[in-house]
Coordinates of C-alpha atoms in Angstrom, one line a residue:
X1 CA -8.1 3.6 71.8
X2 CA -8.4 0.1 73.2
X3 CA -8.4 -3.1 71.2
X4 CA -12.1 -3.6 72.2
X5 CA -13.1 -0.2 70.8
X6 CA -11.0 -0.7 67.6
X7 CA -12.7 -4.2 67.1
X8 CA -16.1 -2.7 67.6
X9 CA -15.4 0.2 65.2
X10 CA -14.2 -2.2 62.5
X11 CA -17.4 -4.4 62.9
X12 CA -19.7 -1.3 62.8
X13 CA -17.8 0.0 59.7
X14 CA -18.6 -3.3 58.0
X15 CA -22.1 -4.1 59.2
X16 CA -23.5 -1.0 60.8
X17 CA -25.4 2.1 59.7
X18 CA -25.1 5.8 60.4
X19 CA -27.6 7.1 63.1
X20 CA -27.8 10.5 64.7
X21 CA -27.6 10.7 68.5
X22 CA -29.7 13.7 69.7
X23 CA -29.9 15.5 73.0
X24 CA -32.4 18.4 73.3
X25 CA -31.4 21.4 75.2
X26 CA -33.5 24.4 76.3
X27 CA -37.3 24.7 76.2
X28 CA -40.0 25.9 74.0
X29 CA -38.9 28.2 71.2
X30 CA -35.3 28.2 72.6
X31 CA -35.0 24.4 72.3
X32 CA -32.1 23.2 70.2
X33 CA -30.9 19.8 69.1
X34 CA -27.4 18.8 69.9
X35 CA -26.5 16.1 67.3
X36 CA -23.7 13.7 66.5
X37 CA -23.6 11.1 63.8
X38 CA -22.5 7.7 65.0
X39 CA -22.0 4.3 63.4
X40 CA -24.3 1.7 65.1
X41 CA -25.8 -1.7 64.8
X42 CA -29.6 -1.5 65.0
X43 CA -31.6 -4.7 65.5
X44 CA -35.1 -5.6 66.5
X45 CA -35.7 -7.0 70.0
X46 CA -36.3 -10.7 70.4
X47 CA -39.6 -12.2 71.8
X48 CA -38.0 -12.9 75.2
X49 CA -36.9 -9.2 75.5
X50 CA -40.5 -7.9 75.2
X51 CA -41.3 -6.9 78.8
X52 CA -42.4 -3.7 80.6
X53 CA -42.0 -0.8 78.2
X54 CA -40.1 -2.8 75.6
X55 CA -42.4 -3.7 72.7
X56 CA -42.3 -5.2 69.2
X57 CA -41.5 -1.7 67.9
X58 CA -38.4 -1.3 70.1
X59 CA -34.9 -1.8 68.8
X60 CA -31.5 -2.6 70.3
X61 CA -28.7 -0.2 69.3
X62 CA -25.0 -0.9 69.8
X63 CA -22.6 1.9 69.3
X64 CA -19.0 2.8 69.9
X65 CA -18.0 5.9 71.8
X66 CA -15.5 6.9 69.0
X67 CA -17.6 9.4 67.2
X68 CA -19.2 10.8 70.4
X69 CA -15.7 11.4 71.9
X70 CA -14.3 12.9 68.7
X71 CA -17.2 15.4 68.4
X72 CA -17.0 16.2 72.2
X73 CA -20.8 15.6 72.2
X74 CA -22.8 17.2 73.8
X75 CA -20.4 19.8 75.0
X76 CA -20.5 21.2 78.5
X77 CA -18.6 19.9 81.5
X78 CA -14.8 19.2 81.2
X79 CA -14.2 15.5 81.2
X80 CA -12.0 15.8 84.3
X81 CA -15.0 16.8 86.4
X82 CA -17.2 13.8 85.6
X83 CA -17.5 10.2 86.6
X84 CA -18.9 7.1 84.8
X85 CA -22.2 7.9 86.4
X86 CA -22.3 11.6 85.5
X87 CA -20.5 11.7 82.2
X88 CA -22.7 13.8 79.9
X89 CA -21.2 12.1 76.8
X90 CA -22.9 8.9 77.6
X91 CA -26.4 8.8 76.0
X92 CA -29.2 8.7 78.5
X93 CA -32.8 7.8 78.7
X94 CA -34.9 10.6 77.1
X95 CA -32.2 11.4 74.5
X96 CA -33.0 10.4 71.0
X97 CA -31.6 8.3 68.2
X98 CA -32.6 9.2 64.6
X99 CA -32.6 6.0 62.7
X100 CA -33.4 5.8 59.0
X101 CA -34.8 9.4 59.3
X102 CA -37.1 8.6 62.2
X103 CA -36.6 10.1 65.7
X104 CA -36.8 7.4 68.3
X105 CA -36.6 7.9 72.1
X106 CA -33.9 6.1 74.1
X107 CA -35.5 4.1 76.8
X108 CA -32.5 2.3 78.4
X109 CA -28.8 2.8 78.2
X110 CA -26.0 0.4 79.3
X111 CA -22.5 1.8 78.9
X112 CA -19.8 -0.8 79.1
X113 CA -16.4 0.1 80.5
X114 CA -13.3 -2.0 80.0
X115 CA -10.3 -1.2 82.2
X116 CA -11.9 2.2 83.1
X117 CA -12.4 3.1 79.5
X118 CA -15.8 3.6 77.9
X119 CA -15.7 0.8 75.3
X120 CA -19.3 0.3 74.1
X121 CA -22.9 1.5 74.5
X122 CA -26.0 -0.7 74.3
X123 CA -29.3 1.0 74.2
X124 CA -33.0 0.2 73.7
X125 CA -35.0 2.7 71.6
X126 CA -38.7 3.0 71.0
X127 CA -40.8 4.7 68.4

């Protein structure tokens, strides 16, 4: 684990909250939720960030990859076969974050890599 990830984990342990990251798999009656609990910082958006699909009900979420990697979420492809662009472990638009019991749709995701290592994930959620 890099120093950047360790520092983020420590900050989230002090001032973050538990959320559930959710990816839906399958369709109809066969749809299942693939969940992982993550520590995250959840904040409202500022006035200058309200553009396009971002509204007053949107939130910014910052999370560490630590819990995602430990849980091997969401399962599937071996890590050796993916790239930063195709890594299924990175949350994506249309996944969900359950925050304070409310399921919210992920609109935007910005994974941050330091020295080739996934170090942080910044997301905008709505709902």
